[in-house]
Amino acid sequence: MNINELKTKQANKEKIAMLTCYDFSTAKIMNQTEVEMILVGDSAAMVMHGEASTIPMDTERMLDHVRSVVKGAPDKFIVADMPFLSFRQSIDCAMNTVKAFMQAGAHAIKLEAVDGHEALIKHIVQSGIPVMGHVGLTPQFINQFGGFKVQGKDQTSYDKIMADTLKLQQLGCFSVVLECVPAELAQKITLETDLITIGIGAGNAVDGQVLVVHDLLGYPSSFSPKFVRRYLHVEHLFKQAFNQYVQDVKQGQFPNDKESYL
Ligand code: KIV
């Protein structure tokens, strides 16, 4: 999958399916599906490392996830998420992270910021790297938002999200994630920009959707937003398998002769 194929799908009004992924084994399975885009998201901080937010994520850990996913899913369009403050210190510093992600095999980078990052976004785009923006509920701004809350509900916030998205387009981004915004705003952005709009909690009138793979698979979570649809309940399946294993071990039924070197 490449950027032109994604643009063709957008032009043909064919919805694009994106999922997050962080590890080799899951990426290998995802590579054999119809999923078009993979986001190696900084949500890894929460679902892979048990952090309370994405703020503790750093470039080294992200790079490990990017490398693992690239190896597992060579056929997918892979977007690497710039972690908290990795693009805030200087353009040089940000470009080191971008370089590391791209050389690891990502096809694009995503960053959660607009104001104050215009020069950087332009610089990345002019370096030949597709950039995906992210507006609405940007989790790296959680301390300013005061929690994981829907954005764009009042007129000021609605107008700001619209203006930020137009700015991202003007800066040369190819796509934008719209997270937790009213469906009508997401639709307006989709109609009024050329960006490939990828929604999460942004309704259905967008070019594609993204979900955190752990949410889709039904891993346990202390917080389940209304936009999540669970397609599997791995928590239940894992517990069943783990308990069956314990029972087999305790009853001397594992391993059997076939599973032993006789
Ligand atoms: O890090 C992430 O998983 C994300 C998605 C929620 C869009 O940014």
Short mmCIF file of C-alpha atoms and ligand atoms in Angstrom, two decimals:
data_model
loop_
_atom_site.label_atom_id
_atom_site.label_comp_id
_atom_site.label_asym_id
_atom_site.label_seq_id
_atom_site.Cartn_x
_atom_site.Cartn_y
_atom_site.Cartn_z
CA MET A 1 0.00 0.00 0.00
CA ASN A 2 1.37 3.42 -0.87
CA ILE A 3 0.19 7.00 -0.62
CA ASN A 4 -1.12 7.07 -4.20
CA GLU A 5 -3.27 4.01 -3.59
CA LEU A 6 -4.66 5.69 -0.48
CA LYS A 7 -5.45 8.85 -2.45
CA THR A 8 -7.17 6.77 -5.13
CA LYS A 9 -9.31 5.10 -2.48
CA GLN A 10 -10.19 8.53 -1.11
CA ALA A 11 -11.09 9.82 -4.60
CA ASN A 12 -13.22 6.71 -5.22
CA LYS A 13 -14.95 7.17 -1.86
CA GLU A 14 -13.67 3.77 -0.73
CA LYS A 15 -13.37 3.84 3.05
CA ILE A 16 -9.90 3.30 4.46
CA ALA A 17 -9.36 1.03 7.48
CA MET A 18 -6.53 1.83 9.83
CA LEU A 19 -5.57 0.15 13.10
CA THR A 20 -2.87 0.74 15.62
CA CYS A 21 -0.23 -1.93 16.03
CA TYR A 22 2.90 -2.13 18.15
CA ASP A 23 4.45 -5.59 17.89
CA PHE A 24 5.77 -8.03 15.30
CA SER A 25 3.32 -10.90 15.87
CA THR A 26 0.18 -8.75 15.64
CA ALA A 27 1.61 -6.93 12.62
CA LYS A 28 2.20 -10.30 10.91
CA ILE A 29 -1.47 -11.17 11.32
CA MET A 30 -2.59 -7.67 10.27
CA ASN A 31 -0.44 -7.94 7.15
CA GLN A 32 -2.65 -10.84 6.01
CA THR A 33 -5.84 -8.76 6.29
CA GLU A 34 -7.48 -5.98 4.29
CA VAL A 35 -6.36 -3.28 6.76
CA GLU A 36 -4.74 -0.57 4.64
CA MET A 37 -2.92 1.60 7.14
CA ILE A 38 -1.18 0.86 10.41
CA LEU A 39 -0.53 3.49 13.04
CA VAL A 40 2.32 2.75 15.39
CA GLY A 41 0.69 5.06 17.90
CA ASP A 42 2.07 6.49 21.09
CA SER A 43 -0.99 4.84 22.68
CA ALA A 44 1.62 2.08 23.05
CA ALA A 45 2.53 3.92 26.26
CA MET A 46 -0.85 2.93 27.71
CA VAL A 47 -1.68 -0.43 26.14
CA MET A 48 1.84 -1.89 25.91
CA HIS A 49 3.61 -0.24 28.84
CA GLY A 50 0.80 0.37 31.34
CA GLU A 51 1.26 4.15 31.57
CA ALA A 52 -1.70 6.34 32.54
CA SER A 53 -1.30 8.55 29.46
CA THR A 54 0.82 8.87 26.32
CA ILE A 55 3.06 11.48 27.93
CA PRO A 56 5.73 9.07 29.24
CA MET A 57 6.39 7.68 25.73
CA ASP A 58 9.85 8.33 24.29
CA THR A 59 11.53 8.00 20.91
CA GLU A 60 13.59 4.92 21.81
CA ARG A 61 10.57 2.85 22.81
CA MET A 62 8.57 4.11 19.82
CA LEU A 63 11.41 3.18 17.50
CA ASP A 64 11.39 -0.37 18.83
CA HIS A 65 7.67 -0.62 18.11
CA VAL A 66 8.10 0.87 14.61
CA ARG A 67 10.87 -1.63 13.77
CA SER A 68 8.78 -4.57 14.98
CA VAL A 69 5.68 -3.53 13.02
CA VAL A 70 7.64 -2.82 9.83
CA LYS A 71 9.10 -6.34 9.95
CA GLY A 72 5.68 -7.90 10.49
CA ALA A 73 3.63 -5.86 8.02
CA PRO A 74 5.73 -5.16 4.92
CA ASP A 75 2.63 -4.68 2.72
CA LYS A 76 0.92 -1.98 4.77
CA PHE A 77 1.24 1.81 4.85
CA ILE A 78 2.82 2.44 8.23
CA VAL A 79 2.54 5.73 10.08
CA ALA A 80 4.84 6.38 13.05
CA ASP A 81 3.63 8.65 15.85
CA MET A 82 5.99 11.35 17.12
CA PRO A 83 6.05 11.02 20.92
CA PHE A 84 5.48 13.78 23.47
CA LEU A 85 7.91 16.72 23.08
CA SER A 86 10.08 14.80 20.61
CA PHE A 87 9.25 17.53 18.08
CA ARG A 88 9.17 20.50 20.42
CA GLN A 89 12.80 21.13 21.33
CA SER A 90 14.17 22.12 17.93
CA ILE A 91 13.76 21.27 14.27
CA ASP A 92 17.10 19.41 14.36
CA CYS A 93 16.00 17.33 17.30
CA ALA A 94 12.62 16.57 15.72
CA MET A 95 14.28 15.64 12.44
CA ASN A 96 16.46 13.07 14.23
CA THR A 97 13.32 11.30 15.38
CA VAL A 98 11.69 11.60 11.95
CA LYS A 99 14.86 10.22 10.34
CA ALA A 100 15.00 7.29 12.75
CA PHE A 101 11.34 6.38 12.10
CA MET A 102 11.65 6.68 8.32
CA GLN A 103 14.91 4.73 8.21
CA ALA A 104 13.22 2.05 10.33
CA GLY A 105 10.73 1.65 7.47
CA ALA A 106 7.76 3.89 8.31
CA HIS A 107 6.04 5.54 5.33
CA ALA A 108 4.77 8.64 7.13
CA ILE A 109 4.85 10.34 10.49
CA LYS A 110 2.01 11.73 12.60
CA LEU A 111 2.23 14.57 15.05
CA GLU A 112 -0.26 16.06 17.48
CA ALA A 113 0.26 19.76 17.08
CA VAL A 114 -0.35 22.67 14.75
CA ASP A 115 0.32 26.09 16.33
CA GLY A 116 4.02 26.68 16.80
CA HIS A 117 4.91 23.76 14.54
CA GLU A 118 4.27 25.33 11.14
CA ALA A 119 7.97 25.55 10.20
CA LEU A 120 8.63 22.01 11.35
CA ILE A 121 5.67 20.49 9.48
CA LYS A 122 6.73 22.35 6.31
CA HIS A 123 10.32 21.19 6.79
CA ILE A 124 9.28 17.53 7.16
CA VAL A 125 7.00 17.73 4.10
CA GLN A 126 9.74 19.44 2.08
CA SER A 127 12.07 16.61 3.10
CA GLY A 128 9.84 14.19 1.17
CA ILE A 129 8.03 12.74 4.15
CA PRO A 130 4.23 12.41 4.26
CA VAL A 131 2.82 14.02 7.39
CA MET A 132 -0.45 13.12 9.08
CA GLY A 133 -1.84 15.75 11.43
CA HIS A 134 -4.01 15.05 14.47
CA VAL A 135 -6.69 17.42 15.77
CA GLY A 136 -9.55 17.31 18.26
CA LEU A 137 -8.73 15.29 21.34
CA THR A 138 -4.95 15.17 21.08
CA PRO A 139 -3.93 13.03 24.07
CA GLN A 140 -0.54 14.74 24.43
CA PHE A 141 -2.52 17.86 25.47
CA ILE A 142 -4.46 15.98 28.14
CA ASN A 143 -3.27 18.30 30.90
CA GLN A 144 -4.61 21.33 29.07
CA PHE A 145 -7.90 19.58 28.27
CA GLY A 146 -8.29 18.34 31.84
CA GLY A 147 -9.26 14.82 30.72
CA PHE A 148 -10.24 12.70 27.73
CA LYS A 149 -13.15 14.87 26.56
CA VAL A 150 -14.91 15.46 23.25
CA GLN A 151 -13.52 18.58 21.56
CA GLY A 152 -15.17 21.05 19.16
CA LYS A 153 -18.48 21.23 20.99
CA ASP A 154 -18.43 24.98 21.59
CA GLN A 155 -18.04 27.46 18.74
CA THR A 156 -14.51 28.59 19.69
CA SER A 157 -13.16 25.07 19.82
CA TYR A 158 -15.11 24.09 16.66
CA ASP A 159 -13.62 27.04 14.74
CA LYS A 160 -10.12 26.32 16.06
CA ILE A 161 -10.24 22.68 14.92
CA MET A 162 -11.49 23.78 11.50
CA ALA A 163 -8.77 26.44 11.22
CA ASP A 164 -6.05 24.02 12.39
CA THR A 165 -7.10 21.48 9.80
CA LEU A 166 -7.03 24.05 7.00
CA LYS A 167 -3.58 25.06 8.19
CA LEU A 168 -2.40 21.43 8.10
CA GLN A 169 -3.59 21.20 4.51
CA GLN A 170 -1.82 24.42 3.62
CA LEU A 171 1.39 23.13 5.20
CA GLY A 172 1.31 20.08 2.94
CA CYS A 173 -0.03 17.31 5.20
CA PHE A 174 -1.61 14.40 3.31
CA SER A 175 -3.96 13.27 6.04
CA VAL A 176 -5.39 14.11 9.43
CA VAL A 177 -6.71 12.13 12.37
CA LEU A 178 -9.92 13.63 13.77
CA GLU A 179 -10.27 12.38 17.32
CA CYS A 180 -13.40 12.81 19.45
CA VAL A 181 -15.06 15.62 17.53
CA PRO A 182 -18.71 16.08 16.52
CA ALA A 183 -19.60 14.06 13.42
CA GLU A 184 -20.84 17.20 11.65
CA LEU A 185 -17.44 18.92 12.08
CA ALA A 186 -15.62 15.83 10.79
CA GLN A 187 -17.92 15.79 7.77
CA LYS A 188 -17.30 19.49 7.08
CA ILE A 189 -13.52 18.93 7.24
CA THR A 190 -13.82 15.93 4.92
CA LEU A 191 -15.86 17.94 2.41
CA GLU A 192 -13.83 21.14 2.58
CA THR A 193 -10.26 19.80 2.53
CA ASP A 194 -8.26 17.41 0.36
CA LEU A 195 -6.81 15.70 3.42
CA ILE A 196 -7.49 12.00 3.90
CA THR A 197 -9.59 12.24 7.05
CA ILE A 198 -9.25 9.37 9.49
CA GLY A 199 -11.77 9.43 12.30
CA ILE A 200 -11.77 8.02 15.79
CA GLY A 201 -14.90 9.07 17.62
CA ALA A 202 -15.67 11.40 14.70
CA GLY A 203 -18.68 9.73 13.10
CA ASN A 204 -18.95 8.08 9.73
CA ALA A 205 -18.65 10.92 7.21
CA VAL A 206 -14.85 10.68 6.97
CA ASP A 207 -12.48 8.93 4.56
CA GLY A 208 -11.50 6.22 7.01
CA GLN A 209 -11.44 5.04 10.59
CA VAL A 210 -8.78 4.11 13.11
CA LEU A 211 -9.12 2.17 16.35
CA VAL A 212 -6.61 1.11 18.96
CA VAL A 213 -6.19 -2.60 18.24
CA HIS A 214 -6.41 -3.52 21.93
CA ASP A 215 -9.86 -1.88 22.12
CA LEU A 216 -11.07 -3.72 19.02
CA LEU A 217 -9.80 -7.06 20.38
CA GLY A 218 -11.37 -6.57 23.80
CA TYR A 219 -8.32 -6.34 26.02
CA PRO A 220 -9.23 -5.20 29.52
CA SER A 221 -9.39 -1.45 29.90
CA SER A 222 -10.36 0.81 32.76
CA PHE A 223 -11.82 3.31 30.27
CA SER A 224 -13.94 2.43 27.28
CA PRO A 225 -15.01 5.40 25.16
CA LYS A 226 -18.39 5.24 23.43
CA PHE A 227 -16.77 5.14 19.96
CA VAL A 228 -15.06 1.80 20.59
CA ARG A 229 -16.56 -1.31 19.02
CA ARG A 230 -15.25 -4.60 20.40
CA TYR A 231 -14.99 -7.31 17.75
CA LEU A 232 -13.52 -9.91 20.08
CA HIS A 233 -13.22 -10.50 23.81
CA VAL A 234 -9.66 -11.67 24.18
CA GLU A 235 -9.70 -11.03 27.91
CA HIS A 236 -12.18 -13.87 28.30
CA LEU A 237 -10.40 -16.12 25.78
CA PHE A 238 -6.97 -15.52 27.34
CA LYS A 239 -8.26 -16.25 30.84
CA GLN A 240 -9.88 -19.48 29.64
CA ALA A 241 -6.62 -20.62 27.98
CA PHE A 242 -4.45 -19.63 30.96
CA ASN A 243 -6.73 -21.42 33.43
CA GLN A 244 -6.93 -24.53 31.25
CA TYR A 245 -3.12 -24.60 31.12
CA VAL A 246 -2.90 -24.28 34.93
CA GLN A 247 -5.40 -27.10 35.33
CA ASP A 248 -3.48 -29.34 32.90
CA VAL A 249 -0.18 -28.65 34.68
CA LYS A 250 -1.64 -29.27 38.12
CA GLN A 251 -3.34 -32.51 37.03
CA GLY A 252 -0.16 -33.77 35.34
CA GLN A 253 -1.84 -33.68 31.92
CA PHE A 254 0.64 -31.28 30.37
CA PRO A 255 2.92 -32.25 28.74
CA ASN A 256 1.73 -35.60 27.37
CA ASP A 257 3.94 -38.15 25.60
CA LYS A 258 3.54 -36.43 22.19
CA GLU A 259 4.77 -33.20 23.71
CA SER A 260 7.81 -34.88 25.34
CA TYR A 261 11.16 -36.14 24.00
CA LEU A 262 10.92 -39.88 24.69
O1 KIV B 1 -1.61 6.85 19.49
C1 KIV B 1 -2.69 6.51 18.98
O2 KIV B 1 -3.12 5.35 19.05
C2 KIV B 1 -3.46 7.51 18.27
C3 KIV B 1 -4.81 7.12 17.77
C4 KIV B 1 -5.77 7.08 18.89
C5 KIV B 1 -5.27 7.99 16.68
O3 KIV B 1 -3.00 8.61 18.10
#
